PDB file of C-alpha atoms in Angstrom:
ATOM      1  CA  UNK P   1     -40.829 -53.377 158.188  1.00 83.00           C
ATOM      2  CA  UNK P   2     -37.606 -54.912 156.967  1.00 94.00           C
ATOM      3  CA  UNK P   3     -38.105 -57.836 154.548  1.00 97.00           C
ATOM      4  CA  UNK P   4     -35.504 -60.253 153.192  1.00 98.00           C
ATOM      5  CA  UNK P   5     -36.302 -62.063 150.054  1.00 98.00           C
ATOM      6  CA  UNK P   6     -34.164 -65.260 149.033  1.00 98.00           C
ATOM      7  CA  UNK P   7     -33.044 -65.590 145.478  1.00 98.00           C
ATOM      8  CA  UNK P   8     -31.846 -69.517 145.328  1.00 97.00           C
ATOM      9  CA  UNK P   9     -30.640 -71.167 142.749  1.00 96.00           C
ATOM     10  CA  UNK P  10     -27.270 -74.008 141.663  1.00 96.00           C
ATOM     11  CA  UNK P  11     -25.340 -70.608 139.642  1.00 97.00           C
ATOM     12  CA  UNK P  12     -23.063 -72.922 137.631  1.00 97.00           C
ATOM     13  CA  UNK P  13     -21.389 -70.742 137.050  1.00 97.00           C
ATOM     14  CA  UNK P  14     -23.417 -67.155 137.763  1.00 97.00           C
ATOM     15  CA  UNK P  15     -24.419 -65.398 134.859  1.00 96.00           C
ATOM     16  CA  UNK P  16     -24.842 -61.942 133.911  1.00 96.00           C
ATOM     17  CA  UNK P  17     -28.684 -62.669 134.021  1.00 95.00           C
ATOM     18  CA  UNK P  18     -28.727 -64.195 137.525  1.00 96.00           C
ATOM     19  CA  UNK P  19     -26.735 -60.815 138.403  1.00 97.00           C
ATOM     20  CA  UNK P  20     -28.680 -58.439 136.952  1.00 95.00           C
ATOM     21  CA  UNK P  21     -31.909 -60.271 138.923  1.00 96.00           C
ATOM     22  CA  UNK P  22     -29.824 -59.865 141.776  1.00 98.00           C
ATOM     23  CA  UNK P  23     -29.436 -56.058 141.263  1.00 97.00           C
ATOM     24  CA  UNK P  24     -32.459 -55.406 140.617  1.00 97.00           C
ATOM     25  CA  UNK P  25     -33.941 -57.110 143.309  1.00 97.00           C
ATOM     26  CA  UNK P  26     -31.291 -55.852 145.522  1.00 98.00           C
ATOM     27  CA  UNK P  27     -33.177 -52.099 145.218  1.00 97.00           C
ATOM     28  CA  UNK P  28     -36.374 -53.906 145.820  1.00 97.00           C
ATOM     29  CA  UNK P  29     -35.418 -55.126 149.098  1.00 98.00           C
ATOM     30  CA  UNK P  30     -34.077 -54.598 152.297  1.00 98.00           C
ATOM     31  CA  UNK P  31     -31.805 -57.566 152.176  1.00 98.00           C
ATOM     32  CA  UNK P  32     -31.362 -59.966 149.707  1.00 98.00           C
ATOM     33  CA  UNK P  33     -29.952 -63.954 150.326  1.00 98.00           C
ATOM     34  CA  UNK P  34     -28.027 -66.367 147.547  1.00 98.00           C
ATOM     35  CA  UNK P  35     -29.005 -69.305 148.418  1.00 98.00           C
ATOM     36  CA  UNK P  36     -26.707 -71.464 146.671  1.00 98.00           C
ATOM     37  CA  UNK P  37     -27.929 -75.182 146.046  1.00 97.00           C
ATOM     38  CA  UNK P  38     -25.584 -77.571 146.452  1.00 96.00           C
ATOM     39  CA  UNK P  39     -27.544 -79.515 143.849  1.00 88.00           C
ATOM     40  CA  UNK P  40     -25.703 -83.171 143.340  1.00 85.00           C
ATOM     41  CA  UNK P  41     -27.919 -84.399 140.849  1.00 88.00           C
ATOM     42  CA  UNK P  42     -27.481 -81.478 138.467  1.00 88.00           C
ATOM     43  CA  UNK P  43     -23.764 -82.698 138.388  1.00 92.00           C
ATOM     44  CA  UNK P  44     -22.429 -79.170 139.064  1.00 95.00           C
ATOM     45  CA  UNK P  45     -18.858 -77.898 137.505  1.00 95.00           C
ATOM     46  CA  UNK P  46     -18.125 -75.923 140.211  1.00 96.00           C
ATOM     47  CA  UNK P  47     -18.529 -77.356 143.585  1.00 96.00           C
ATOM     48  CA  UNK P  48     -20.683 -75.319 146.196  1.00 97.00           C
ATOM     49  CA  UNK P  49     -17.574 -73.271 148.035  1.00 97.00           C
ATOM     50  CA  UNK P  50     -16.112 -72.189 144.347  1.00 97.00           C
ATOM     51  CA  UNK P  51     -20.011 -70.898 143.429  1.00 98.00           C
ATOM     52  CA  UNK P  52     -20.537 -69.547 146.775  1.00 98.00           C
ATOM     53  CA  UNK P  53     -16.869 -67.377 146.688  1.00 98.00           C
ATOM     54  CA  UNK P  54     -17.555 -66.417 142.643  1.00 97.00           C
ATOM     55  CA  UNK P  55     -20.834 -65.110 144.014  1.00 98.00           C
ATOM     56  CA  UNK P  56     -19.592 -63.361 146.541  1.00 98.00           C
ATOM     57  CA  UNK P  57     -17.174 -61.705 144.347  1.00 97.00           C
ATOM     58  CA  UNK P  58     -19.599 -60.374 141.676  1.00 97.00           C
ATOM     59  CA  UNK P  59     -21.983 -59.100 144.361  1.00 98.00           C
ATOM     60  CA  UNK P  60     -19.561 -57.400 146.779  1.00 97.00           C
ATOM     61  CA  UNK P  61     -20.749 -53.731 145.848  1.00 97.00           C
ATOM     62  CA  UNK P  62     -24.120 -55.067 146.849  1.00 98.00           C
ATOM     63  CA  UNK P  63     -23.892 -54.100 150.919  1.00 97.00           C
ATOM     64  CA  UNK P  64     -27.498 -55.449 151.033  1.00 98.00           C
ATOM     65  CA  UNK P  65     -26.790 -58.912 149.468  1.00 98.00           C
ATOM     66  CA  UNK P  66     -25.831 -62.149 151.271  1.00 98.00           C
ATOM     67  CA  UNK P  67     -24.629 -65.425 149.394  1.00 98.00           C
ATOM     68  CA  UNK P  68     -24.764 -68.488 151.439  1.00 98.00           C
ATOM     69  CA  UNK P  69     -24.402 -72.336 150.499  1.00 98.00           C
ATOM     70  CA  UNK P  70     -27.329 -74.939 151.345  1.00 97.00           C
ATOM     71  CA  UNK P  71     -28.531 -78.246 151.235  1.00 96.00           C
ATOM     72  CA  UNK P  72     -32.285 -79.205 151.987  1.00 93.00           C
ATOM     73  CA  UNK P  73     -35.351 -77.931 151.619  1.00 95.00           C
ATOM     74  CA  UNK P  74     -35.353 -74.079 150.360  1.00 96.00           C
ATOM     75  CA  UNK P  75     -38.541 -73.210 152.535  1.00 97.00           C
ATOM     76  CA  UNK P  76     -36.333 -74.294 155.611  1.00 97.00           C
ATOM     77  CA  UNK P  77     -33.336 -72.162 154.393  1.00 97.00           C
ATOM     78  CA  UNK P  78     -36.279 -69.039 154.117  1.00 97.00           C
ATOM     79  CA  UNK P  79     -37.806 -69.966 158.060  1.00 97.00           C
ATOM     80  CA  UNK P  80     -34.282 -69.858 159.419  1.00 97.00           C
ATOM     81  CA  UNK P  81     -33.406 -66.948 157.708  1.00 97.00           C
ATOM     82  CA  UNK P  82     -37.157 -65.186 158.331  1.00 96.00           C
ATOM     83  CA  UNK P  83     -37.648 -64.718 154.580  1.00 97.00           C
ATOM     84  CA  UNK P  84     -40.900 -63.688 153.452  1.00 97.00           C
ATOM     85  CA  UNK P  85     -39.629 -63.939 149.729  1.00 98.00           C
ATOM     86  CA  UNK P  86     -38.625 -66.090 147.321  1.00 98.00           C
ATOM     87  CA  UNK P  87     -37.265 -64.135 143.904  1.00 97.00           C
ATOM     88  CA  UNK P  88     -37.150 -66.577 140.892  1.00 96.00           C
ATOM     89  CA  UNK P  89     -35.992 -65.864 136.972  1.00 92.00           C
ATOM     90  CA  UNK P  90     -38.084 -66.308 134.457  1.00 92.00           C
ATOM     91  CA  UNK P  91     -36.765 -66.272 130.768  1.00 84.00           C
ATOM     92  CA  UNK P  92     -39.944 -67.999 129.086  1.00 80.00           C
ATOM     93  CA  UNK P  93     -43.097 -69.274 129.382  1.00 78.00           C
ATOM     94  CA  UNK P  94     -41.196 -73.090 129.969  1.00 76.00           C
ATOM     95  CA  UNK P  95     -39.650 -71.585 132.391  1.00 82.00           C
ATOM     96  CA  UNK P  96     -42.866 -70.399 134.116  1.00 87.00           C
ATOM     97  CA  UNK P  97     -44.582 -73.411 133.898  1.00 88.00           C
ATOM     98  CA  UNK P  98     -42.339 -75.198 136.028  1.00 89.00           C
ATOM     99  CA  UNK P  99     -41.877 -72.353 138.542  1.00 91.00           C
ATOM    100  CA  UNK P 100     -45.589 -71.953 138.876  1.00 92.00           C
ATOM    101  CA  UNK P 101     -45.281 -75.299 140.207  1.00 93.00           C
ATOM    102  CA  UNK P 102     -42.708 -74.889 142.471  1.00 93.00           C
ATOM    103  CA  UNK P 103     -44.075 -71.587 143.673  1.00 95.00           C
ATOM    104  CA  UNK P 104     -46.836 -73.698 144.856  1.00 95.00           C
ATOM    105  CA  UNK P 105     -45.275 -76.388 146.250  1.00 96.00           C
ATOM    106  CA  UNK P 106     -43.274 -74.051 148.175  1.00 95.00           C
ATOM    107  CA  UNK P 107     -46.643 -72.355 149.231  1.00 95.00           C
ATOM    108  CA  UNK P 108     -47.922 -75.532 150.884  1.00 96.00           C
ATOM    109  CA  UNK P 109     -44.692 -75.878 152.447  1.00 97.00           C
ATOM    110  CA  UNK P 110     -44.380 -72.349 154.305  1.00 97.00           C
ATOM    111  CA  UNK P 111     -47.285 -70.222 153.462  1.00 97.00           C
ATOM    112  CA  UNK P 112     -45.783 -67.118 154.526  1.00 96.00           C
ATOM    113  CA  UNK P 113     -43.191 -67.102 151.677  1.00 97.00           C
ATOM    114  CA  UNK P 114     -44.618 -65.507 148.625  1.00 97.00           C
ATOM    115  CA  UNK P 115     -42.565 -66.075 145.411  1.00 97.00           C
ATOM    116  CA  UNK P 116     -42.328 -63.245 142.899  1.00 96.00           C
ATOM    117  CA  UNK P 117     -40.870 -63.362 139.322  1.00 95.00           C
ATOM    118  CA  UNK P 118     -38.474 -61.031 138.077  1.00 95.00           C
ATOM    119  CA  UNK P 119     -38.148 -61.245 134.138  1.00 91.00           C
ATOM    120  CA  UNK P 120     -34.656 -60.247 133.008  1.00 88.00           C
ATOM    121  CA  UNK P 121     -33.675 -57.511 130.240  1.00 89.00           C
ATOM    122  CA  UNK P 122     -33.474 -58.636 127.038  1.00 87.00           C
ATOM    123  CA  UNK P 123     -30.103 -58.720 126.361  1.00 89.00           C
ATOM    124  CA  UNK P 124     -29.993 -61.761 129.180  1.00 86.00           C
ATOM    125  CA  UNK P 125     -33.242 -63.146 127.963  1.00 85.00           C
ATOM    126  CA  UNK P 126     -31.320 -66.417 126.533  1.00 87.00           C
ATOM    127  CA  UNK P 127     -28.203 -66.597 128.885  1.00 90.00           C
ATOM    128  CA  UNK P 128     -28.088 -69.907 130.848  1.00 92.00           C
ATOM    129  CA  UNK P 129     -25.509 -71.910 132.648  1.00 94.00           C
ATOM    130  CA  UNK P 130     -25.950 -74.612 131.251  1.00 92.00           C
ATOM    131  CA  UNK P 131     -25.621 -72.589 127.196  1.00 93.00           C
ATOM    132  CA  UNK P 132     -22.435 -70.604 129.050  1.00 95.00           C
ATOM    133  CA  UNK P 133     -20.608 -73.607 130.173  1.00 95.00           C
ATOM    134  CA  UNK P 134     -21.264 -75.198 126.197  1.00 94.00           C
ATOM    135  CA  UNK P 135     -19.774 -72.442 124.933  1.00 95.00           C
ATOM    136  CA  UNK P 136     -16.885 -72.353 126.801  1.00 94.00           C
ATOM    137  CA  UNK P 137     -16.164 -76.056 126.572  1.00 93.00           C
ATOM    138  CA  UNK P 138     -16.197 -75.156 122.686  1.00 93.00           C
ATOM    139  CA  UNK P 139     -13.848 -72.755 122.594  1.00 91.00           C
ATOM    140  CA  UNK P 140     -16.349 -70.029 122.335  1.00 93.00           C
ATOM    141  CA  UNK P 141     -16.169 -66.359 124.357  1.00 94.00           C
ATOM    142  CA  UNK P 142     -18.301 -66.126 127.134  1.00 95.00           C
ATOM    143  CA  UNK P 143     -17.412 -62.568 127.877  1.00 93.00           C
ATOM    144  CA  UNK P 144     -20.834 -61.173 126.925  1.00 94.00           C
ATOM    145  CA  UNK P 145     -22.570 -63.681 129.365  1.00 96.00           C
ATOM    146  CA  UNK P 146     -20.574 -63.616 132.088  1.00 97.00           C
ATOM    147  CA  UNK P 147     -18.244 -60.959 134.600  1.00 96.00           C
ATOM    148  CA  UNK P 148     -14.847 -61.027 133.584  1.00 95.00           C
ATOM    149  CA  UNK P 149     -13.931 -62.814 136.888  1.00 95.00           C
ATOM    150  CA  UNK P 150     -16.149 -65.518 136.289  1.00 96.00           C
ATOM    151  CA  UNK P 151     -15.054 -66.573 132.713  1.00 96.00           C
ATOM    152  CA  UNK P 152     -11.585 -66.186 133.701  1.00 95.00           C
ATOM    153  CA  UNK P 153     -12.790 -69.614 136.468  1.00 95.00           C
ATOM    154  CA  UNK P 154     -14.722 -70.917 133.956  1.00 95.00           C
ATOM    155  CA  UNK P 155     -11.655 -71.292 131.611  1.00 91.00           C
ATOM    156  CA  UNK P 156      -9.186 -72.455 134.322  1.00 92.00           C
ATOM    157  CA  UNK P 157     -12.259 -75.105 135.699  1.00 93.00           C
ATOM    158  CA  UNK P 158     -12.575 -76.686 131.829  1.00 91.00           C
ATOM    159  CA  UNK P 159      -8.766 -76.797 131.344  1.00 86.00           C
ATOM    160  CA  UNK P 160      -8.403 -78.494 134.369  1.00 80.00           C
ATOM    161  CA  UNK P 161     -11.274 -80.855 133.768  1.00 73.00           C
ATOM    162  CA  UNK P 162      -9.834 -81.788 130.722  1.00 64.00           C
ATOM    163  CA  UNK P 163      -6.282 -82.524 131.778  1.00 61.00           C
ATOM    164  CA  UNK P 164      -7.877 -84.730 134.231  1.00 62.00           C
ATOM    165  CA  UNK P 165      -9.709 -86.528 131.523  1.00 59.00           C
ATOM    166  CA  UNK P 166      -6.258 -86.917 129.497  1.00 58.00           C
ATOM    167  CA  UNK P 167      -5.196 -89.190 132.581  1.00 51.00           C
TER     168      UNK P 167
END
């Protein structure tokens, strides 16, 4: 039996936590889907085709992993893709908490998706998107929390974000 799990999430930019989930889960399963949330109200840096093609870059050793971009409902993005499941990071027990939730939400939604909970190693424990786009707007090197291909976008992104706010 072949089974496809879906690891969604906005990536803003990816980190090297969301990739070592990814690798991990990638020997887990026979085939493993980005879904990539388009995510307006998070206010994203990147917009969805720049996340989608960074993702797609860092994962391209990974024959068994597919990145695609989506809007809507994630249990509708799992039924058209026949994913039975949903992979979701957890750093801490905050994080948890709200996942629990969603894990049952989602449950309710499409039964037949079970969500699991990968933990990441320690070294990524604290890494977010949201602390890795702070430190680069600072100045700061992000090299320890992200692939070299992704801080090098990161870096061109903020520069040209701030030129723009110059104007």
């Amino acid at each position: 039996m072949s089974v496809t799990a879906i690891y969604p999430g906005t990536f803003d930019p990816i980190t090297n936590g969301h990739l070592d989930l990814i690798e991990r889960a990638s020997k887990l399963f026979d085939k493993i889907i980005i879904g990539v949330a388009y995510s307006p109200t998070k206010r994203p840096l990147f917009s969805l085709e720049e996340r989608v093609e960074m993702i797609q870059q860092v994962t391209s050793e990974l024959e068994n992993v597919v990145v695609i971009g989506f809007t809507g409902l994630l249990v509708d993005l799992a039924k058209q893709n026949k994913a039975s499941v949903l992979i979701r990071g957890v750093r801490a027990v905050a994080d948890y908490e709200y996942e629990f939730q969603l894990a049952n939400v989602n449950r309710s939604l499409y039964p037949e998706l079970e969500t699991i909970f990968l933990t990441p190693i320690e070294k990524n424990s604290f890494i977010s998107s949201t602390i890795v786009k702070e430190v680069a707007r600072h100045g700061g090197d992000v090299s320890g929390f992200v692939s070299e291909s992704v801080a090098a976008e990161l870096v061109n992104k903020l520069s040209r974000v701030s030129d723009q706010d110059k104007h």
